[in-house]
mmCIF file of C-alpha atoms in Angstrom:
data_model
loop_
_atom_site.group_PDB
_atom_site.id
_atom_site.type_symbol
_atom_site.label_atom_id
_atom_site.label_comp_id
_atom_site.label_asym_id
_atom_site.label_seq_id
_atom_site.Cartn_x
_atom_site.Cartn_y
_atom_site.Cartn_z
ATOM 1 C CA MET A 1 63.500 -20.568 33.720
ATOM 2 C CA PRO A 2 64.908 -18.810 30.629
ATOM 3 C CA THR A 3 63.776 -19.425 27.080
ATOM 4 C CA LEU A 4 65.623 -22.347 25.517
ATOM 5 C CA ASP A 5 67.771 -21.857 22.408
ATOM 6 C CA ARG A 6 67.712 -25.016 20.297
ATOM 7 C CA PHE A 7 68.305 -23.556 16.838
ATOM 8 C CA SER A 8 71.521 -21.523 16.702
ATOM 9 C CA SER A 9 73.692 -24.391 15.481
ATOM 10 C CA GLN A 10 71.459 -25.092 12.447
ATOM 11 C CA ALA A 11 70.573 -21.484 11.645
ATOM 12 C CA GLU A 12 71.520 -21.681 7.949
ATOM 13 C CA LEU A 13 69.559 -24.905 7.398
ATOM 14 C CA TYR A 14 66.639 -23.433 9.314
ATOM 15 C CA ALA A 15 66.550 -20.321 7.155
ATOM 16 C CA ARG A 16 66.523 -22.350 3.963
ATOM 17 C CA TYR A 17 64.352 -25.363 4.739
ATOM 18 C CA ARG A 18 61.762 -24.246 7.320
ATOM 19 C CA ILE A 19 58.321 -23.263 6.063
ATOM 20 C CA ASP A 20 56.727 -19.847 6.088
ATOM 21 C CA TYR A 21 53.063 -19.317 6.938
ATOM 22 C CA PRO A 22 49.991 -19.107 4.721
ATOM 23 C CA ALA A 23 48.429 -15.845 3.614
ATOM 24 C CA GLU A 24 45.122 -17.029 5.102
ATOM 25 C CA LEU A 25 46.615 -16.823 8.600
ATOM 26 C CA TYR A 26 47.484 -13.152 8.188
ATOM 27 C CA GLN A 27 44.140 -12.459 6.525
ATOM 28 C CA TRP A 28 42.479 -13.840 9.670
ATOM 29 C CA LEU A 29 44.790 -12.042 12.098
ATOM 30 C CA LEU A 30 45.538 -8.563 10.788
ATOM 31 C CA PRO A 31 41.991 -7.170 10.438
ATOM 32 C CA GLN A 32 41.472 -7.910 14.142
ATOM 33 C CA VAL A 33 44.309 -5.614 15.249
ATOM 34 C CA PRO A 34 42.792 -2.175 15.986
ATOM 35 C CA GLN A 35 45.910 -0.138 15.177
ATOM 36 C CA HIS A 36 48.883 -0.886 12.958
ATOM 37 C CA GLU A 37 51.562 1.307 14.476
ATOM 38 C CA ARG A 38 53.924 -1.119 16.254
ATOM 39 C CA ALA A 39 54.251 -4.915 16.337
ATOM 40 C CA TRP A 40 56.642 -7.232 18.166
ATOM 41 C CA ASP A 41 57.542 -10.574 16.602
ATOM 42 C CA CYS A 42 58.916 -12.589 19.506
ATOM 43 C CA ALA A 43 61.358 -15.435 18.781
ATOM 44 C CA THR A 44 61.536 -14.200 15.207
ATOM 45 C CA GLY A 45 64.210 -16.684 14.109
ATOM 46 C CA ASN A 46 65.229 -15.589 10.617
ATOM 47 C CA GLY A 47 62.501 -12.967 10.441
ATOM 48 C CA GLN A 48 59.839 -14.766 8.413
ATOM 49 C CA VAL A 49 56.882 -13.297 10.293
ATOM 50 C CA ALA A 50 58.541 -9.935 10.933
ATOM 51 C CA LEU A 51 58.902 -9.327 7.192
ATOM 52 C CA VAL A 52 55.197 -9.910 6.618
ATOM 53 C CA LEU A 53 54.268 -7.649 9.532
ATOM 54 C CA ALA A 54 56.548 -4.949 8.098
ATOM 55 C CA GLU A 55 54.164 -4.645 5.154
ATOM 56 C CA HIS A 56 51.320 -3.698 7.519
ATOM 57 C CA PHE A 57 52.890 -1.876 10.506
ATOM 58 C CA GLN A 58 54.849 1.341 10.748
ATOM 59 C CA GLN A 59 57.487 -0.313 12.957
ATOM 60 C CA VAL A 60 58.275 -3.944 13.782
ATOM 61 C CA GLU A 61 60.504 -5.059 16.621
ATOM 62 C CA ALA A 62 61.844 -8.579 16.143
ATOM 63 C CA THR A 63 63.717 -10.426 18.888
ATOM 64 C CA ASP A 64 65.334 -13.814 19.310
ATOM 65 C CA LEU A 65 67.745 -15.463 21.719
ATOM 66 C CA SER A 66 69.873 -16.676 18.816
ATOM 67 C CA THR A 67 72.193 -14.165 17.172
ATOM 68 C CA SER A 68 72.971 -16.854 14.574
ATOM 69 C CA GLN A 69 69.316 -16.934 13.589
ATOM 70 C CA LEU A 70 69.063 -13.139 13.516
ATOM 71 C CA ALA A 71 72.073 -13.014 11.199
ATOM 72 C CA GLN A 72 69.986 -14.889 8.597
ATOM 73 C CA ALA A 73 67.155 -12.331 8.668
ATOM 74 C CA PRO A 74 66.781 -9.939 5.702
ATOM 75 C CA SER A 75 66.935 -6.271 6.603
ATOM 76 C CA ARG A 76 63.990 -3.905 6.203
ATOM 77 C CA SER A 77 63.917 -0.204 7.000
ATOM 78 C CA ASN A 78 61.044 -0.582 9.466
ATOM 79 C CA VAL A 79 62.210 -3.812 11.157
ATOM 80 C CA THR A 80 64.613 -3.711 14.096
ATOM 81 C CA TYR A 81 66.242 -7.003 15.048
ATOM 82 C CA GLN A 82 67.854 -7.517 18.428
ATOM 83 C CA PRO A 83 68.722 -10.403 20.753
ATOM 84 C CA SER A 84 66.383 -10.698 23.714
ATOM 85 C CA ALA A 85 64.697 -13.306 25.846
ATOM 86 C CA ALA A 86 60.951 -13.575 25.382
ATOM 87 C CA GLU A 87 60.269 -13.053 29.076
ATOM 88 C CA HIS A 88 62.287 -9.869 29.626
ATOM 89 C CA THR A 89 62.548 -7.232 26.902
ATOM 90 C CA PRO A 90 63.826 -3.640 26.681
ATOM 91 C CA PHE A 91 60.507 -2.222 25.432
ATOM 92 C CA PRO A 92 58.344 0.271 27.375
ATOM 93 C CA GLU A 93 54.901 -0.466 28.752
ATOM 94 C CA SER A 94 51.809 -0.370 26.524
ATOM 95 C CA TYR A 95 54.002 -0.151 23.440
ATOM 96 C CA PHE A 96 52.592 -2.667 20.948
ATOM 97 C CA ASP A 97 49.382 -3.111 19.005
ATOM 98 C CA LEU A 98 50.268 -6.719 18.137
ATOM 99 C CA ILE A 99 52.553 -9.391 19.569
ATOM 100 C CA THR A 100 53.203 -12.575 17.570
ATOM 101 C CA VAL A 101 54.944 -15.862 18.381
ATOM 102 C CA ALA A 102 55.335 -18.490 15.656
ATOM 103 C CA GLN A 103 56.450 -22.062 16.458
ATOM 104 C CA ALA A 104 58.322 -21.024 19.607
ATOM 105 C CA LEU A 105 55.871 -20.649 22.481
ATOM 106 C CA HIS A 106 56.610 -24.121 23.865
ATOM 107 C CA TRP A 107 60.191 -23.049 24.709
ATOM 108 C CA PHE A 108 59.123 -20.162 26.966
ATOM 109 C CA ASP A 109 58.611 -19.683 30.680
ATOM 110 C CA MET A 110 54.897 -19.137 30.204
ATOM 111 C CA GLU A 111 54.108 -17.282 33.424
ATOM 112 C CA ALA A 112 56.891 -14.761 32.836
ATOM 113 C CA PHE A 113 56.104 -14.412 29.131
ATOM 114 C CA ASN A 114 52.398 -13.783 29.680
ATOM 115 C CA GLU A 115 53.274 -11.148 32.254
ATOM 116 C CA GLU A 116 55.572 -9.463 29.725
ATOM 117 C CA VAL A 117 52.854 -9.582 27.065
ATOM 118 C CA ARG A 118 50.378 -7.911 29.425
ATOM 119 C CA ARG A 119 52.975 -5.239 30.200
ATOM 120 C CA LEU A 120 53.771 -4.500 26.565
ATOM 121 C CA LEU A 121 50.363 -4.616 24.871
ATOM 122 C CA ARG A 122 48.262 -1.516 24.606
ATOM 123 C CA PRO A 123 44.701 -1.874 25.937
ATOM 124 C CA GLY A 124 42.775 -3.774 23.284
ATOM 125 C CA GLY A 125 46.018 -4.956 21.676
ATOM 126 C CA VAL A 126 46.253 -8.458 20.236
ATOM 127 C CA VAL A 127 48.548 -11.375 20.999
ATOM 128 C CA ALA A 128 48.642 -14.194 18.432
ATOM 129 C CA GLU A 129 50.455 -17.484 18.899
ATOM 130 C CA TRP A 130 50.718 -20.287 16.375
ATOM 131 C CA GLY A 131 52.611 -23.411 15.468
ATOM 132 C CA TYR A 132 52.510 -26.375 13.128
ATOM 133 C CA GLY A 133 52.293 -30.079 13.718
ATOM 134 C CA LEU A 134 53.960 -33.077 12.153
ATOM 135 C CA VAL A 135 54.146 -32.929 8.378
ATOM 136 C CA GLN A 136 51.825 -35.164 6.369
ATOM 137 C CA VAL A 137 53.193 -36.717 3.170
ATOM 138 C CA GLY A 138 50.924 -39.621 2.307
ATOM 139 C CA PRO A 139 49.848 -43.057 3.568
ATOM 140 C CA GLU A 140 52.986 -44.833 2.394
ATOM 141 C CA LEU A 141 55.385 -42.346 4.030
ATOM 142 C CA ASN A 142 53.528 -41.082 7.112
ATOM 143 C CA PRO A 143 54.236 -44.214 9.226
ATOM 144 C CA LEU A 144 57.981 -43.965 8.532
ATOM 145 C CA ILE A 145 58.035 -40.265 9.430
ATOM 146 C CA ARG A 146 55.909 -40.785 12.548
ATOM 147 C CA GLU A 147 58.202 -43.563 13.789
ATOM 148 C CA PHE A 148 61.262 -41.385 13.228
ATOM 149 C CA TYR A 149 59.598 -38.467 15.028
ATOM 150 C CA ALA A 150 57.995 -40.226 17.990
ATOM 151 C CA GLY A 151 60.191 -43.338 18.171
ATOM 152 C CA THR A 152 63.802 -42.882 17.078
ATOM 153 C CA MET A 153 63.944 -39.202 18.004
ATOM 154 C CA ARG A 154 61.785 -39.320 21.121
ATOM 155 C CA PRO A 155 64.672 -39.427 23.648
ATOM 156 C CA TYR A 156 66.236 -36.398 21.957
ATOM 157 C CA TRP A 157 63.239 -34.046 21.989
ATOM 158 C CA ASP A 158 62.942 -31.654 24.888
ATOM 159 C CA GLU A 159 59.739 -32.330 26.799
ATOM 160 C CA ASN A 160 58.540 -28.885 25.693
ATOM 161 C CA ARG A 161 58.142 -30.243 22.168
ATOM 162 C CA TRP A 162 55.032 -32.253 23.062
ATOM 163 C CA HIS A 163 53.060 -29.031 23.529
ATOM 164 C CA ILE A 164 53.029 -28.896 19.736
ATOM 165 C CA ASP A 165 51.224 -32.232 19.522
ATOM 166 C CA ASP A 166 48.321 -30.960 21.643
ATOM 167 C CA GLU A 167 48.291 -27.538 19.960
ATOM 168 C CA TYR A 168 49.321 -25.588 23.079
ATOM 169 C CA ALA A 169 46.229 -26.763 24.979
ATOM 170 C CA ARG A 170 48.237 -27.066 28.221
ATOM 171 C CA LEU A 171 49.909 -23.656 27.866
ATOM 172 C CA PRO A 172 48.010 -20.850 29.652
ATOM 173 C CA PHE A 173 46.482 -18.044 27.599
ATOM 174 C CA PRO A 174 45.109 -15.457 30.074
ATOM 175 C CA PHE A 175 43.554 -13.045 27.592
ATOM 176 C CA VAL A 176 40.037 -12.089 26.535
ATOM 177 C CA GLY A 177 38.133 -12.606 23.311
ATOM 178 C CA VAL A 178 40.054 -15.786 22.575
ATOM 179 C CA GLN A 179 39.747 -17.236 19.079
ATOM 180 C CA GLN A 180 41.282 -20.328 17.539
ATOM 181 C CA ALA A 181 41.868 -21.180 13.903
ATOM 182 C CA ARG A 182 43.511 -23.806 11.725
ATOM 183 C CA PHE A 183 45.283 -23.497 8.412
ATOM 184 C CA ALA A 184 47.469 -25.619 6.162
ATOM 185 C CA VAL A 185 50.851 -25.043 4.533
ATOM 186 C CA ARG A 186 51.130 -26.993 1.299
ATOM 187 C CA ARG A 187 54.375 -27.440 -0.590
ATOM 188 C CA GLN A 188 55.929 -29.528 -3.371
ATOM 189 C CA TRP A 189 59.197 -31.002 -2.090
ATOM 190 C CA SER A 190 61.773 -33.468 -3.332
ATOM 191 C CA ALA A 191 63.071 -36.220 -1.056
ATOM 192 C CA GLU A 192 66.377 -34.361 -0.737
ATOM 193 C CA TRP A 193 64.628 -31.178 0.389
ATOM 194 C CA PHE A 194 62.544 -33.103 2.889
ATOM 195 C CA LEU A 195 65.602 -34.835 4.372
ATOM 196 C CA ASN A 196 67.276 -31.467 4.824
ATOM 197 C CA TYR A 197 64.134 -30.178 6.524
ATOM 198 C CA LEU A 198 64.426 -33.068 9.012
ATOM 199 C CA ARG A 199 67.974 -31.927 9.753
ATOM 200 C CA THR A 200 66.565 -28.666 11.155
ATOM 201 C CA TRP A 201 64.830 -30.568 13.976
ATOM 202 C CA SER A 202 66.326 -29.803 17.386
ATOM 203 C CA SER A 203 66.189 -33.526 18.235
ATOM 204 C CA VAL A 204 68.283 -34.382 15.170
ATOM 205 C CA VAL A 205 70.922 -31.832 16.164
ATOM 206 C CA LYS A 206 70.959 -33.187 19.719
ATOM 207 C CA TYR A 207 71.310 -36.779 18.466
ATOM 208 C CA GLU A 208 74.182 -35.837 16.178
ATOM 209 C CA LYS A 209 76.021 -34.038 18.989
ATOM 210 C CA GLN A 210 75.696 -37.081 21.239
ATOM 211 C CA HIS A 211 76.472 -39.814 18.715
ATOM 212 C CA GLY A 212 78.627 -38.106 16.113
ATOM 213 C CA HIS A 213 76.542 -39.025 13.062
ATOM 214 C CA ASP A 214 73.424 -37.797 11.294
ATOM 215 C CA PRO A 215 70.314 -39.756 12.354
ATOM 216 C CA VAL A 216 68.474 -38.723 9.196
ATOM 217 C CA SER A 217 70.762 -41.144 7.362
ATOM 218 C CA LEU A 218 68.976 -43.974 9.219
ATOM 219 C CA ILE A 219 65.836 -43.419 7.120
ATOM 220 C CA ALA A 220 67.240 -41.599 4.084
ATOM 221 C CA GLU A 221 67.459 -44.625 1.781
ATOM 222 C CA GLU A 222 63.987 -45.974 2.554
ATOM 223 C CA LEU A 223 62.383 -42.537 2.475
ATOM 224 C CA THR A 224 63.986 -41.713 -0.870
ATOM 225 C CA ARG A 225 62.786 -45.023 -2.324
ATOM 226 C CA LEU A 226 59.217 -44.501 -1.120
ATOM 227 C CA TRP A 227 59.243 -40.851 -2.170
ATOM 228 C CA GLY A 228 60.116 -41.594 -5.750
ATOM 229 C CA PRO A 229 61.724 -39.239 -8.268
ATOM 230 C CA GLY A 230 60.834 -35.580 -8.421
ATOM 231 C CA GLU A 231 58.633 -33.631 -6.052
ATOM 232 C CA ARG A 232 55.495 -34.657 -4.221
ATOM 233 C CA PRO A 233 52.872 -32.700 -2.249
ATOM 234 C CA ILE A 234 53.243 -32.360 1.513
ATOM 235 C CA GLU A 235 51.136 -30.573 4.120
ATOM 236 C CA PHE A 236 51.857 -29.007 7.505
ATOM 237 C CA PRO A 237 48.815 -28.491 9.779
ATOM 238 C CA VAL A 238 48.954 -25.004 11.344
ATOM 239 C CA PHE A 239 47.076 -24.110 14.538
ATOM 240 C CA ALA A 240 46.662 -20.596 15.937
ATOM 241 C CA ARG A 241 45.121 -18.732 18.851
ATOM 242 C CA LEU A 242 44.437 -15.042 19.340
ATOM 243 C CA GLY A 243 43.487 -12.971 22.379
ATOM 244 C CA ARG A 244 43.329 -9.381 23.590
ATOM 245 C CA LYS A 245 44.486 -7.372 26.549
ATOM 246 C CA GLU A 246 41.549 -5.903 28.397
#
């Protein structure tokens, strides 16, 4: 089963409105990588993680199924972007010190991907996988967002999506020295920004293709009223796991 591409059609929205990841995550991860020669950011999207890795590694390879997403990625002299499936890449064996996957693992063929990771990592190399759960806004807005996510949008999510809710617990991780960690991404967003973030959801895109109208409009008025004027704090819970090749 190939990796699924659910983000090409909203690549520009994705690049603008999706979150990046906290410095604390990299501060936890990077000191545990024994060498900093080469890293592979798998399913890089618009290159958010690859750009951070480029500050710490001599060379970063960044791949994604979506050429539309890759077109949004800023160029760096030591980052090479190319389209590739996660499960089958053009790289040689024992090539990478670090392999990262951010908010994409649930779309993969896990058996094939783990085999590719074992092929590509150097002995002692690190694989790190992370994602983030449903955004938290506050007690007056969380029920509305939860109902939109798990109720209105439920028929339009791929089943793979629910691996996010249980923090990849059902996805195999056949590596040694496994560690887990949690972080938080905190932002100040306006209601308009938040509504545009919702439009990056793959379920929203699928709904719109099927029905011909934007489902975010179903909650936009009530959400904007509850949100109030200006910006308010929001939080994304981030979960991560790390392991090594023997």
